[in-house]
Amino acid sequence: MVYQEGITDRFVVYSALAAVAVYLVINPLANSLLILSALAAIYVLSRNFKVLLCDLSGAELAWIFTVLLYPMSFFYAYLMYGSKIDAETFVEFYRLSFLAVILFLVFRKSEVLTSTNIKIAVALFAGLTGALGVYYWFSQGGVRITVGTPLINMYALLMTVATGLVMLFALSEYRHNYRWCYIFCFCVAGGGVFASGSKSAILALIGVFLALSASTVFRNRHCVKTLLILLSPLILIGFIMNPFSRLETLISNVETYADQPGIAVSEDSSTQQRIQMYRAAISAIQAEPLFGIGTWRLGEIFPELLEQGGLSAATKRYVHVHNELLQAWMTRGLPGLILLLMLFLAPLWGIQHRCSFCKGCISTVLFVYMVFAMFEAPLNATVSYAFFMMLISLLLACKTGAQGINSESFES
């Protein structure tokens, strides 16, 4: 069966790409574009469902199955423990997952979904959000962007993802003019990550920079010059914004608390609070490894630890332990942990026989999310979950079906 792409089909793809490009800078516009794109995708699917559903590979079916099944882990926790948070999360995440699947079915047959279009959307996102982060940093007198502003933690994660991707584009782009655009967007996005002050995002940025650098030099030593060009402005921005002072504090707190587990905990020390929560979560997992203990505030899960001083009073308000793996296992048991791991494994299966563009981009996205997941709960937050679903779906769909003939080559 031949797929004939029409105006509505193109609207679906371009709306989704535009939504990605302005996701954090103009959020109401991005959300409106996604809603319109989803409605158009439902119309396209109802009109061409036989063509859109044919030729699905095992990896694509696994991705669709995983995306639709993951929110069920929250429904399972709700049935087990009756937590309102789980019920709300299930409804919200299932809506996002359904949207991602509907769009994916249209994406995979599209001829306009090319690597160039994806690169332009991601580069715009990196440049716009990075510029916004730098603006907030200067507007607040050069101090860390704090809670209450739009560019912290999960938002910083998305900027780190975009920074890693445009770095990959800059290293791989064979057209000189585009390469300098990606280098510029990389520098601005890196400044936005530094401005966020998020220790997790800064660590993830360092990690993805080193990983891409090592991989690139191993394959093509001629890229060393480009790597130095990318590194130089980061060093300059680092001297101005000094984000590494927070990493030094983090390392110091880890050493102090590891050496003296009984030390009085500062209410302001997020690192020490994390270590406490990790220990509490591991104890809870050991007590209920199969079914979990539900998703409530830590004050309701660990009242005795709070009373005895084993947990800082500041942790009472948290609904997650700032570690995605521990969070999923502790609150939703083995079902939740397995489904979380499937979100990372399904895309890896999907890129086994894909082009280097798809492999490089998805590996970069997964790497950043996995690093970040060790210190936060990125797939427990709506904004970062939605971005993950959309980006992976776009990348998995790129250069499949009819569009594979027309897409541009991507240098490895």
mmCIF file of C-alpha atoms in Angstrom:
data_model
loop_
_atom_site.group_PDB
_atom_site.id
_atom_site.type_symbol
_atom_site.label_atom_id
_atom_site.label_comp_id
_atom_site.label_asym_id
_atom_site.label_seq_id
_atom_site.Cartn_x
_atom_site.Cartn_y
_atom_site.Cartn_z
ATOM 1 C CA MET A 1 0.000 0.000 0.000
ATOM 2 C CA VAL A 2 1.324 3.413 -1.006
ATOM 3 C CA TYR A 3 1.102 6.326 1.399
ATOM 4 C CA GLN A 4 0.149 9.654 -0.183
ATOM 5 C CA GLU A 5 1.192 12.487 2.137
ATOM 6 C CA GLY A 6 -1.154 15.471 2.047
ATOM 7 C CA ILE A 7 -1.358 18.938 3.563
ATOM 8 C CA THR A 8 -2.816 17.628 6.832
ATOM 9 C CA ASP A 9 -0.039 15.074 7.206
ATOM 10 C CA ARG A 10 2.620 17.744 6.668
ATOM 11 C CA PHE A 11 0.850 19.976 9.187
ATOM 12 C CA VAL A 12 1.190 17.225 11.801
ATOM 13 C CA VAL A 13 4.956 16.983 11.316
ATOM 14 C CA TYR A 14 5.711 20.685 11.059
ATOM 15 C CA SER A 15 3.514 21.526 14.060
ATOM 16 C CA ALA A 16 5.305 18.943 16.190
ATOM 17 C CA LEU A 17 8.725 20.217 15.087
ATOM 18 C CA ALA A 18 7.688 23.818 15.778
ATOM 19 C CA ALA A 19 6.392 22.774 19.216
ATOM 20 C CA VAL A 20 9.767 21.213 20.032
ATOM 21 C CA ALA A 21 11.573 24.359 18.860
ATOM 22 C CA VAL A 22 9.625 26.713 21.188
ATOM 23 C CA TYR A 23 8.795 24.228 23.941
ATOM 24 C CA LEU A 24 10.050 26.155 26.971
ATOM 25 C CA VAL A 25 10.290 29.674 25.560
ATOM 26 C CA ILE A 26 6.672 29.956 24.425
ATOM 27 C CA ASN A 27 5.037 27.070 26.239
ATOM 28 C CA PRO A 28 1.380 27.985 25.563
ATOM 29 C CA LEU A 29 2.134 28.109 21.822
ATOM 30 C CA ALA A 30 3.962 24.771 21.963
ATOM 31 C CA ASN A 31 1.083 23.110 23.819
ATOM 32 C CA SER A 32 -1.438 24.526 21.335
ATOM 33 C CA LEU A 33 0.622 23.242 18.410
ATOM 34 C CA LEU A 34 0.797 19.765 19.938
ATOM 35 C CA ILE A 35 -2.956 19.694 20.515
ATOM 36 C CA LEU A 36 -3.658 20.771 16.937
ATOM 37 C CA SER A 37 -1.068 18.295 15.675
ATOM 38 C CA ALA A 38 -2.672 15.472 17.648
ATOM 39 C CA LEU A 39 -6.156 16.293 16.350
ATOM 40 C CA ALA A 40 -4.846 16.384 12.794
ATOM 41 C CA ALA A 41 -2.997 13.096 13.388
ATOM 42 C CA ILE A 42 -6.209 11.427 14.579
ATOM 43 C CA TYR A 43 -7.928 12.597 11.389
ATOM 44 C CA VAL A 44 -5.057 11.284 9.244
ATOM 45 C CA LEU A 45 -5.042 7.982 11.120
ATOM 46 C CA SER A 46 -8.802 7.505 10.701
ATOM 47 C CA ARG A 47 -8.471 8.199 6.970
ATOM 48 C CA ASN A 48 -5.369 6.066 6.314
ATOM 49 C CA PHE A 49 -5.216 3.657 9.238
ATOM 50 C CA LYS A 50 -4.445 0.615 7.058
ATOM 51 C CA VAL A 51 -1.409 2.285 5.488
ATOM 52 C CA LEU A 52 -0.170 3.876 8.700
ATOM 53 C CA LEU A 53 -0.451 0.645 10.682
ATOM 54 C CA CYS A 54 1.130 -1.620 8.094
ATOM 55 C CA ASP A 55 4.801 -2.606 8.047
ATOM 56 C CA LEU A 56 5.378 -1.877 11.728
ATOM 57 C CA SER A 57 8.654 -3.495 12.738
ATOM 58 C CA GLY A 58 9.149 -5.380 15.974
ATOM 59 C CA ALA A 59 11.178 -2.496 17.411
ATOM 60 C CA GLU A 60 8.469 0.033 16.500
ATOM 61 C CA LEU A 61 5.791 -2.156 18.071
ATOM 62 C CA ALA A 62 7.955 -2.448 21.184
ATOM 63 C CA TRP A 63 8.235 1.349 21.385
ATOM 64 C CA ILE A 64 4.462 1.831 20.971
ATOM 65 C CA PHE A 65 3.762 -0.907 23.518
ATOM 66 C CA THR A 66 6.223 0.588 26.031
ATOM 67 C CA VAL A 67 4.953 4.153 25.654
ATOM 68 C CA LEU A 68 1.341 3.081 26.213
ATOM 69 C CA LEU A 69 2.181 0.686 29.045
ATOM 70 C CA TYR A 70 4.480 2.912 31.122
ATOM 71 C CA PRO A 71 1.671 5.077 32.605
ATOM 72 C CA MET A 72 -0.042 1.882 33.754
ATOM 73 C CA SER A 73 2.636 1.551 36.437
ATOM 74 C CA PHE A 74 1.111 4.621 38.128
ATOM 75 C CA PHE A 75 -2.372 3.114 37.784
ATOM 76 C CA TYR A 76 -1.066 -0.083 39.359
ATOM 77 C CA ALA A 77 0.337 1.910 42.293
ATOM 78 C CA TYR A 78 -2.986 3.731 42.637
ATOM 79 C CA LEU A 79 -4.921 0.444 42.790
ATOM 80 C CA MET A 80 -2.468 -0.902 45.359
ATOM 81 C CA TYR A 81 -2.260 2.136 47.632
ATOM 82 C CA GLY A 82 -4.918 4.643 46.594
ATOM 83 C CA SER A 83 -2.553 7.592 46.259
ATOM 84 C CA LYS A 84 -4.140 10.628 44.606
ATOM 85 C CA ILE A 85 -0.770 11.587 43.114
ATOM 86 C CA ASP A 86 -0.581 8.254 41.292
ATOM 87 C CA ALA A 87 -4.092 8.660 39.892
ATOM 88 C CA GLU A 88 -3.351 12.176 38.605
ATOM 89 C CA THR A 89 0.003 11.109 37.165
ATOM 90 C CA PHE A 90 -1.559 8.134 35.383
ATOM 91 C CA VAL A 91 -4.179 10.325 33.663
ATOM 92 C CA GLU A 92 -1.658 12.977 32.623
ATOM 93 C CA PHE A 93 1.013 10.550 31.459
ATOM 94 C CA TYR A 94 -1.429 8.351 29.550
ATOM 95 C CA ARG A 95 -2.674 11.418 27.695
ATOM 96 C CA LEU A 96 0.905 12.314 26.743
ATOM 97 C CA SER A 97 1.753 8.738 25.791
ATOM 98 C CA PHE A 98 -1.327 8.413 23.606
ATOM 99 C CA LEU A 99 -0.451 11.699 21.886
ATOM 100 C CA ALA A 100 3.119 10.489 21.258
ATOM 101 C CA VAL A 101 1.913 7.197 19.729
ATOM 102 C CA ILE A 102 -0.653 8.873 17.446
ATOM 103 C CA LEU A 103 1.977 11.306 16.195
ATOM 104 C CA PHE A 104 4.587 8.550 15.799
ATOM 105 C CA LEU A 105 2.315 6.592 13.448
ATOM 106 C CA VAL A 106 2.106 9.630 11.167
ATOM 107 C CA PHE A 107 5.793 10.574 11.602
ATOM 108 C CA ARG A 108 7.081 7.209 10.422
ATOM 109 C CA LYS A 109 5.430 7.544 6.992
ATOM 110 C CA SER A 110 6.199 11.209 6.444
ATOM 111 C CA GLU A 111 8.419 12.418 3.634
ATOM 112 C CA VAL A 112 8.946 15.858 5.204
ATOM 113 C CA LEU A 113 10.380 14.487 8.445
ATOM 114 C CA THR A 114 14.053 14.658 7.503
ATOM 115 C CA SER A 115 17.195 14.860 9.590
ATOM 116 C CA THR A 116 17.657 18.506 8.543
ATOM 117 C CA ASN A 117 14.212 19.482 9.849
ATOM 118 C CA ILE A 118 14.842 17.757 13.158
ATOM 119 C CA LYS A 119 18.257 19.402 13.497
ATOM 120 C CA ILE A 120 16.799 22.857 12.827
ATOM 121 C CA ALA A 121 14.045 22.321 15.436
ATOM 122 C CA VAL A 122 16.473 21.099 18.111
ATOM 123 C CA ALA A 123 19.015 23.841 17.333
ATOM 124 C CA LEU A 124 16.308 26.507 17.657
ATOM 125 C CA PHE A 125 15.225 24.992 20.962
ATOM 126 C CA ALA A 126 18.822 25.010 22.217
ATOM 127 C CA GLY A 127 19.449 28.591 21.135
ATOM 128 C CA LEU A 128 16.162 30.030 22.411
ATOM 129 C CA THR A 129 16.155 28.293 25.793
ATOM 130 C CA GLY A 130 19.863 28.906 26.305
ATOM 131 C CA ALA A 131 19.427 32.614 25.563
ATOM 132 C CA LEU A 132 16.492 32.752 27.981
ATOM 133 C CA GLY A 133 18.598 31.092 30.675
ATOM 134 C CA VAL A 134 21.450 33.547 30.195
ATOM 135 C CA TYR A 135 18.957 36.438 30.276
ATOM 136 C CA TYR A 136 17.519 35.235 33.601
ATOM 137 C CA TRP A 137 21.025 34.863 35.004
ATOM 138 C CA PHE A 138 21.946 38.453 34.169
ATOM 139 C CA SER A 139 18.554 39.806 35.274
ATOM 140 C CA GLN A 140 19.055 38.237 38.712
ATOM 141 C CA GLY A 141 22.451 39.829 39.158
ATOM 142 C CA GLY A 142 24.523 36.823 38.178
ATOM 143 C CA VAL A 143 23.239 34.430 40.833
ATOM 144 C CA ARG A 144 21.824 30.956 40.369
ATOM 145 C CA ILE A 145 18.346 30.760 38.886
ATOM 146 C CA THR A 146 16.244 29.636 41.841
ATOM 147 C CA VAL A 147 12.907 27.933 42.361
ATOM 148 C CA GLY A 148 10.044 29.928 40.904
ATOM 149 C CA THR A 149 11.733 30.731 37.596
ATOM 150 C CA PRO A 150 11.130 28.674 34.446
ATOM 151 C CA LEU A 151 14.665 27.335 33.963
ATOM 152 C CA ILE A 152 15.634 24.973 36.789
ATOM 153 C CA ASN A 153 16.133 21.241 37.223
ATOM 154 C CA MET A 154 13.879 19.512 34.660
ATOM 155 C CA TYR A 155 14.104 22.481 32.315
ATOM 156 C CA ALA A 156 17.877 22.440 32.670
ATOM 157 C CA LEU A 157 17.760 18.742 31.738
ATOM 158 C CA LEU A 158 16.063 19.563 28.439
ATOM 159 C CA MET A 159 18.653 22.250 27.718
ATOM 160 C CA THR A 160 21.413 19.706 28.379
ATOM 161 C CA VAL A 161 19.772 17.249 25.972
ATOM 162 C CA ALA A 162 19.615 19.953 23.290
ATOM 163 C CA THR A 163 23.204 21.034 23.994
ATOM 164 C CA GLY A 164 24.447 17.480 23.493
ATOM 165 C CA LEU A 165 22.473 17.107 20.278
ATOM 166 C CA VAL A 166 23.700 20.338 18.682
ATOM 167 C CA MET A 167 27.235 19.378 19.659
ATOM 168 C CA LEU A 168 26.702 16.140 17.753
ATOM 169 C CA PHE A 169 25.353 18.128 14.799
ATOM 170 C CA ALA A 170 28.358 20.472 14.846
ATOM 171 C CA LEU A 171 30.774 17.539 14.841
ATOM 172 C CA SER A 172 28.937 15.734 12.061
ATOM 173 C CA GLU A 173 27.688 18.560 9.823
ATOM 174 C CA TYR A 174 29.457 18.614 6.493
ATOM 175 C CA ARG A 175 28.033 21.961 5.387
ATOM 176 C CA HIS A 176 30.244 24.740 6.766
ATOM 177 C CA ASN A 177 27.543 27.389 7.305
ATOM 178 C CA TYR A 178 25.274 25.008 9.213
ATOM 179 C CA ARG A 179 28.183 23.846 11.346
ATOM 180 C CA TRP A 180 28.811 27.375 12.638
ATOM 181 C CA CYS A 181 25.124 27.803 13.424
ATOM 182 C CA TYR A 182 25.224 24.624 15.499
ATOM 183 C CA ILE A 183 28.411 25.775 17.250
ATOM 184 C CA PHE A 184 26.720 29.071 18.135
ATOM 185 C CA CYS A 185 23.594 27.293 19.435
ATOM 186 C CA PHE A 186 25.794 24.921 21.439
ATOM 187 C CA CYS A 187 27.576 27.794 23.176
ATOM 188 C CA VAL A 188 24.342 29.622 23.992
ATOM 189 C CA ALA A 189 22.667 26.425 25.240
ATOM 190 C CA GLY A 190 25.720 25.623 27.380
ATOM 191 C CA GLY A 191 25.431 29.066 28.928
ATOM 192 C CA GLY A 192 21.788 28.349 29.721
ATOM 193 C CA VAL A 193 22.692 25.099 31.476
ATOM 194 C CA PHE A 194 25.352 26.871 33.546
ATOM 195 C CA ALA A 195 22.898 29.660 34.358
ATOM 196 C CA SER A 196 20.343 27.170 35.663
ATOM 197 C CA GLY A 197 22.711 26.247 38.467
ATOM 198 C CA SER A 198 21.402 22.673 38.422
ATOM 199 C CA LYS A 199 24.174 20.370 39.609
ATOM 200 C CA SER A 200 22.551 17.422 37.839
ATOM 201 C CA ALA A 201 22.352 19.283 34.533
ATOM 202 C CA ILE A 202 25.946 20.504 34.783
ATOM 203 C CA LEU A 203 27.174 16.975 35.518
ATOM 204 C CA ALA A 204 25.137 15.639 32.592
ATOM 205 C CA LEU A 205 26.577 18.344 30.312
ATOM 206 C CA ILE A 206 30.136 17.462 31.321
ATOM 207 C CA GLY A 207 29.351 13.766 30.831
ATOM 208 C CA VAL A 208 27.852 14.126 27.354
ATOM 209 C CA PHE A 209 30.654 16.475 26.249
ATOM 210 C CA LEU A 210 33.314 13.967 27.292
ATOM 211 C CA ALA A 211 31.424 11.024 25.797
ATOM 212 C CA LEU A 212 30.884 12.714 22.432
ATOM 213 C CA SER A 213 34.463 14.006 22.385
ATOM 214 C CA ALA A 214 35.945 10.561 23.021
ATOM 215 C CA SER A 215 33.631 8.922 20.464
ATOM 216 C CA THR A 216 34.370 11.556 17.818
ATOM 217 C CA VAL A 217 38.146 11.510 18.236
ATOM 218 C CA PHE A 218 38.117 7.719 18.102
ATOM 219 C CA ARG A 219 36.321 7.774 14.738
ATOM 220 C CA ASN A 220 37.727 10.950 13.184
ATOM 221 C CA ARG A 221 40.767 12.746 14.575
ATOM 222 C CA HIS A 222 40.232 15.634 12.174
ATOM 223 C CA CYS A 223 37.395 16.795 14.453
ATOM 224 C CA VAL A 224 39.815 17.780 17.237
ATOM 225 C CA LYS A 225 39.806 21.362 15.931
ATOM 226 C CA THR A 226 36.016 21.536 16.167
ATOM 227 C CA LEU A 227 36.145 20.110 19.685
ATOM 228 C CA LEU A 228 38.558 22.842 20.747
ATOM 229 C CA ILE A 229 36.276 25.453 19.185
ATOM 230 C CA LEU A 230 33.361 24.047 21.205
ATOM 231 C CA LEU A 231 35.383 23.810 24.422
ATOM 232 C CA SER A 232 36.817 27.340 24.378
ATOM 233 C CA PRO A 233 33.573 29.309 24.876
ATOM 234 C CA LEU A 234 32.425 26.819 27.517
ATOM 235 C CA ILE A 235 35.575 27.564 29.512
ATOM 236 C CA LEU A 236 35.006 31.299 29.104
ATOM 237 C CA ILE A 237 31.342 31.060 30.113
ATOM 238 C CA GLY A 238 32.365 28.840 33.019
ATOM 239 C CA PHE A 239 34.749 31.490 34.338
ATOM 240 C CA ILE A 240 32.011 34.121 34.147
ATOM 241 C CA MET A 241 29.179 32.070 35.651
ATOM 242 C CA ASN A 242 31.327 29.790 37.841
ATOM 243 C CA PRO A 243 28.901 26.835 37.926
ATOM 244 C CA PHE A 244 31.648 24.516 39.137
ATOM 245 C CA SER A 245 31.548 26.006 42.634
ATOM 246 C CA ARG A 246 28.305 24.079 43.136
ATOM 247 C CA LEU A 247 30.016 20.865 42.047
ATOM 248 C CA GLU A 248 32.839 21.504 44.496
ATOM 249 C CA THR A 249 30.266 21.950 47.263
ATOM 250 C CA LEU A 250 28.528 18.753 46.152
ATOM 251 C CA ILE A 251 31.765 16.730 46.318
ATOM 252 C CA SER A 252 32.600 18.245 49.712
ATOM 253 C CA ASN A 253 29.159 17.397 51.120
ATOM 254 C CA VAL A 254 29.322 13.834 49.803
ATOM 255 C CA GLU A 255 32.736 13.293 51.408
ATOM 256 C CA THR A 256 31.626 14.836 54.706
ATOM 257 C CA TYR A 257 28.382 12.909 54.979
ATOM 258 C CA ALA A 258 29.929 9.633 53.798
ATOM 259 C CA ASP A 259 32.625 9.893 56.470
ATOM 260 C CA GLN A 260 30.209 10.915 59.229
ATOM 261 C CA PRO A 261 26.759 9.416 58.597
ATOM 262 C CA GLY A 262 25.401 10.792 61.873
ATOM 263 C CA ILE A 263 26.337 14.401 61.169
ATOM 264 C CA ALA A 264 23.662 17.049 61.663
ATOM 265 C CA VAL A 265 22.158 17.869 58.293
ATOM 266 C CA SER A 266 21.790 21.389 56.986
ATOM 267 C CA GLU A 267 18.280 22.208 55.789
ATOM 268 C CA ASP A 268 19.855 23.852 52.730
ATOM 269 C CA SER A 269 22.116 20.979 51.729
ATOM 270 C CA SER A 270 20.339 19.287 48.855
ATOM 271 C CA THR A 271 23.241 16.846 48.466
ATOM 272 C CA GLN A 272 23.013 15.592 52.039
ATOM 273 C CA GLN A 273 19.239 15.387 51.761
ATOM 274 C CA ARG A 274 19.629 13.256 48.645
ATOM 275 C CA ILE A 275 22.014 10.865 50.394
ATOM 276 C CA GLN A 276 19.526 10.514 53.225
ATOM 277 C CA MET A 277 16.667 9.831 50.828
ATOM 278 C CA TYR A 278 18.701 7.258 48.888
ATOM 279 C CA ARG A 279 19.409 5.344 52.089
ATOM 280 C CA ALA A 280 15.765 5.492 53.130
ATOM 281 C CA ALA A 281 14.624 4.355 49.663
ATOM 282 C CA ILE A 282 17.027 1.403 49.667
ATOM 283 C CA SER A 283 15.679 0.334 53.059
ATOM 284 C CA ALA A 284 12.107 0.604 51.769
ATOM 285 C CA ILE A 285 12.981 -1.453 48.676
ATOM 286 C CA GLN A 286 14.545 -4.141 50.845
ATOM 287 C CA ALA A 287 11.324 -4.285 52.865
ATOM 288 C CA GLU A 288 8.971 -4.435 49.823
ATOM 289 C CA PRO A 289 11.020 -5.336 46.730
ATOM 290 C CA LEU A 290 8.153 -6.783 44.673
ATOM 291 C CA PHE A 291 5.150 -4.474 45.047
ATOM 292 C CA GLY A 292 6.661 -1.206 46.296
ATOM 293 C CA ILE A 293 5.176 1.048 48.966
ATOM 294 C CA GLY A 294 3.206 3.603 46.942
ATOM 295 C CA THR A 295 3.774 7.243 46.023
ATOM 296 C CA TRP A 296 3.188 9.644 48.877
ATOM 297 C CA ARG A 297 5.171 12.408 50.447
ATOM 298 C CA LEU A 298 8.277 11.140 52.214
ATOM 299 C CA GLY A 299 6.850 12.434 55.469
ATOM 300 C CA GLU A 300 4.075 9.850 55.192
ATOM 301 C CA ILE A 301 6.400 7.050 54.065
ATOM 302 C CA PHE A 302 9.164 7.551 56.645
ATOM 303 C CA PRO A 303 7.623 9.215 59.740
ATOM 304 C CA GLU A 304 9.930 7.351 62.128
ATOM 305 C CA LEU A 305 13.076 8.435 60.267
ATOM 306 C CA LEU A 306 11.900 12.040 60.439
ATOM 307 C CA GLU A 307 11.198 11.811 64.158
ATOM 308 C CA GLN A 308 14.552 10.178 64.874
ATOM 309 C CA GLY A 309 16.501 12.644 62.716
ATOM 310 C CA GLY A 310 17.394 10.075 60.077
ATOM 311 C CA LEU A 311 15.788 12.360 57.533
ATOM 312 C CA SER A 312 16.040 16.130 57.409
ATOM 313 C CA ALA A 313 12.729 17.879 58.102
ATOM 314 C CA ALA A 314 13.094 19.568 54.708
ATOM 315 C CA THR A 315 12.572 16.203 52.955
ATOM 316 C CA LYS A 316 9.067 15.877 54.385
ATOM 317 C CA ARG A 317 7.576 17.803 51.468
ATOM 318 C CA TYR A 318 9.171 15.682 48.710
ATOM 319 C CA VAL A 319 7.179 13.182 46.640
ATOM 320 C CA HIS A 320 10.272 11.566 45.093
ATOM 321 C CA VAL A 321 13.749 10.604 46.270
ATOM 322 C CA HIS A 322 15.707 12.336 43.470
ATOM 323 C CA ASN A 323 16.804 9.097 41.840
ATOM 324 C CA GLU A 324 14.615 7.700 39.065
ATOM 325 C CA LEU A 325 15.550 4.040 39.546
ATOM 326 C CA LEU A 326 15.106 4.103 43.320
ATOM 327 C CA GLN A 327 11.915 6.098 42.931
ATOM 328 C CA ALA A 328 10.324 3.648 40.500
ATOM 329 C CA TRP A 329 11.344 0.574 42.493
ATOM 330 C CA MET A 330 10.401 1.999 45.887
ATOM 331 C CA THR A 331 7.000 3.366 44.922
ATOM 332 C CA ARG A 332 5.840 1.059 42.119
ATOM 333 C CA GLY A 333 7.803 -2.107 42.799
ATOM 334 C CA LEU A 334 9.340 -4.348 40.162
ATOM 335 C CA PRO A 335 6.569 -3.571 37.611
ATOM 336 C CA GLY A 336 7.449 0.123 37.784
ATOM 337 C CA LEU A 337 11.183 -0.534 37.583
ATOM 338 C CA ILE A 338 10.853 -2.864 34.581
ATOM 339 C CA LEU A 339 8.669 -0.393 32.676
ATOM 340 C CA LEU A 340 11.116 2.413 33.415
ATOM 341 C CA LEU A 341 14.005 0.358 32.038
ATOM 342 C CA MET A 342 11.920 -0.480 28.972
ATOM 343 C CA LEU A 343 11.643 3.250 28.172
ATOM 344 C CA PHE A 344 15.420 3.276 27.717
ATOM 345 C CA LEU A 345 15.833 -0.183 26.163
ATOM 346 C CA ALA A 346 13.087 0.067 23.512
ATOM 347 C CA PRO A 347 14.761 2.998 21.680
ATOM 348 C CA LEU A 348 18.113 1.173 21.790
ATOM 349 C CA TRP A 349 16.494 -1.796 20.088
ATOM 350 C CA GLY A 350 14.852 0.532 17.585
ATOM 351 C CA ILE A 351 18.167 2.029 16.377
ATOM 352 C CA GLN A 352 20.032 -1.236 15.780
ATOM 353 C CA HIS A 353 19.583 -1.064 12.007
ATOM 354 C CA ARG A 354 19.072 2.681 11.607
ATOM 355 C CA CYS A 355 21.322 5.368 10.166
ATOM 356 C CA SER A 356 24.123 6.965 12.166
ATOM 357 C CA PHE A 357 22.031 10.137 12.605
ATOM 358 C CA CYS A 358 19.323 8.235 14.471
ATOM 359 C CA LYS A 359 21.833 6.185 16.472
ATOM 360 C CA GLY A 360 23.872 9.189 17.532
ATOM 361 C CA CYS A 361 20.907 11.346 18.502
ATOM 362 C CA ILE A 362 18.976 8.711 20.450
ATOM 363 C CA SER A 363 22.124 7.528 22.230
ATOM 364 C CA THR A 364 22.834 11.130 23.257
ATOM 365 C CA VAL A 365 19.290 11.703 24.534
ATOM 366 C CA LEU A 366 19.279 8.451 26.504
ATOM 367 C CA PHE A 367 22.747 9.134 27.935
ATOM 368 C CA VAL A 368 21.756 12.555 29.277
ATOM 369 C CA TYR A 369 18.473 11.285 30.732
ATOM 370 C CA MET A 370 20.230 8.335 32.393
ATOM 371 C CA VAL A 371 22.900 10.560 33.978
ATOM 372 C CA PHE A 372 20.237 12.979 35.155
ATOM 373 C CA ALA A 373 18.093 10.120 36.470
ATOM 374 C CA MET A 374 20.765 9.293 39.051
ATOM 375 C CA PHE A 375 20.153 12.602 40.858
ATOM 376 C CA GLU A 376 16.576 13.570 39.939
ATOM 377 C CA ALA A 377 13.339 11.954 38.747
ATOM 378 C CA PRO A 378 13.082 13.258 35.146
ATOM 379 C CA LEU A 379 10.466 10.747 34.002
ATOM 380 C CA ASN A 380 8.262 11.592 36.981
ATOM 381 C CA ALA A 381 7.919 15.180 35.749
ATOM 382 C CA THR A 382 5.382 15.980 33.044
ATOM 383 C CA VAL A 383 7.525 18.481 31.151
ATOM 384 C CA SER A 384 10.575 16.240 30.765
ATOM 385 C CA TYR A 385 8.475 13.117 30.132
ATOM 386 C CA ALA A 386 6.589 14.833 27.294
ATOM 387 C CA PHE A 387 9.822 16.122 25.735
ATOM 388 C CA PHE A 388 11.388 12.658 25.965
ATOM 389 C CA MET A 389 8.383 11.002 24.286
ATOM 390 C CA MET A 390 8.239 13.554 21.477
ATOM 391 C CA LEU A 391 11.965 13.639 20.741
ATOM 392 C CA ILE A 392 12.463 9.869 20.755
ATOM 393 C CA SER A 393 9.367 9.395 18.575
ATOM 394 C CA LEU A 394 10.634 11.939 16.034
ATOM 395 C CA LEU A 395 14.071 10.350 15.914
ATOM 396 C CA LEU A 396 12.786 6.778 15.684
ATOM 397 C CA ALA A 397 10.400 7.773 12.902
ATOM 398 C CA CYS A 398 12.984 9.714 10.905
ATOM 399 C CA LYS A 399 14.179 7.988 7.721
ATOM 400 C CA THR A 400 11.762 5.086 7.844
ATOM 401 C CA GLY A 401 9.103 4.079 5.362
ATOM 402 C CA ALA A 402 8.695 6.278 2.282
ATOM 403 C CA GLN A 403 10.865 9.110 3.551
ATOM 404 C CA GLY A 404 14.055 7.056 3.729
ATOM 405 C CA ILE A 405 14.695 7.609 0.020
ATOM 406 C CA ASN A 406 14.647 11.393 0.280
ATOM 407 C CA SER A 407 16.422 12.077 3.558
ATOM 408 C CA GLU A 408 19.821 13.632 3.689
ATOM 409 C CA SER A 409 22.898 11.622 4.628
ATOM 410 C CA PHE A 410 24.429 12.176 8.025
ATOM 411 C CA GLU A 411 28.168 11.879 8.347
ATOM 412 C CA SER A 412 29.449 9.642 11.089
#
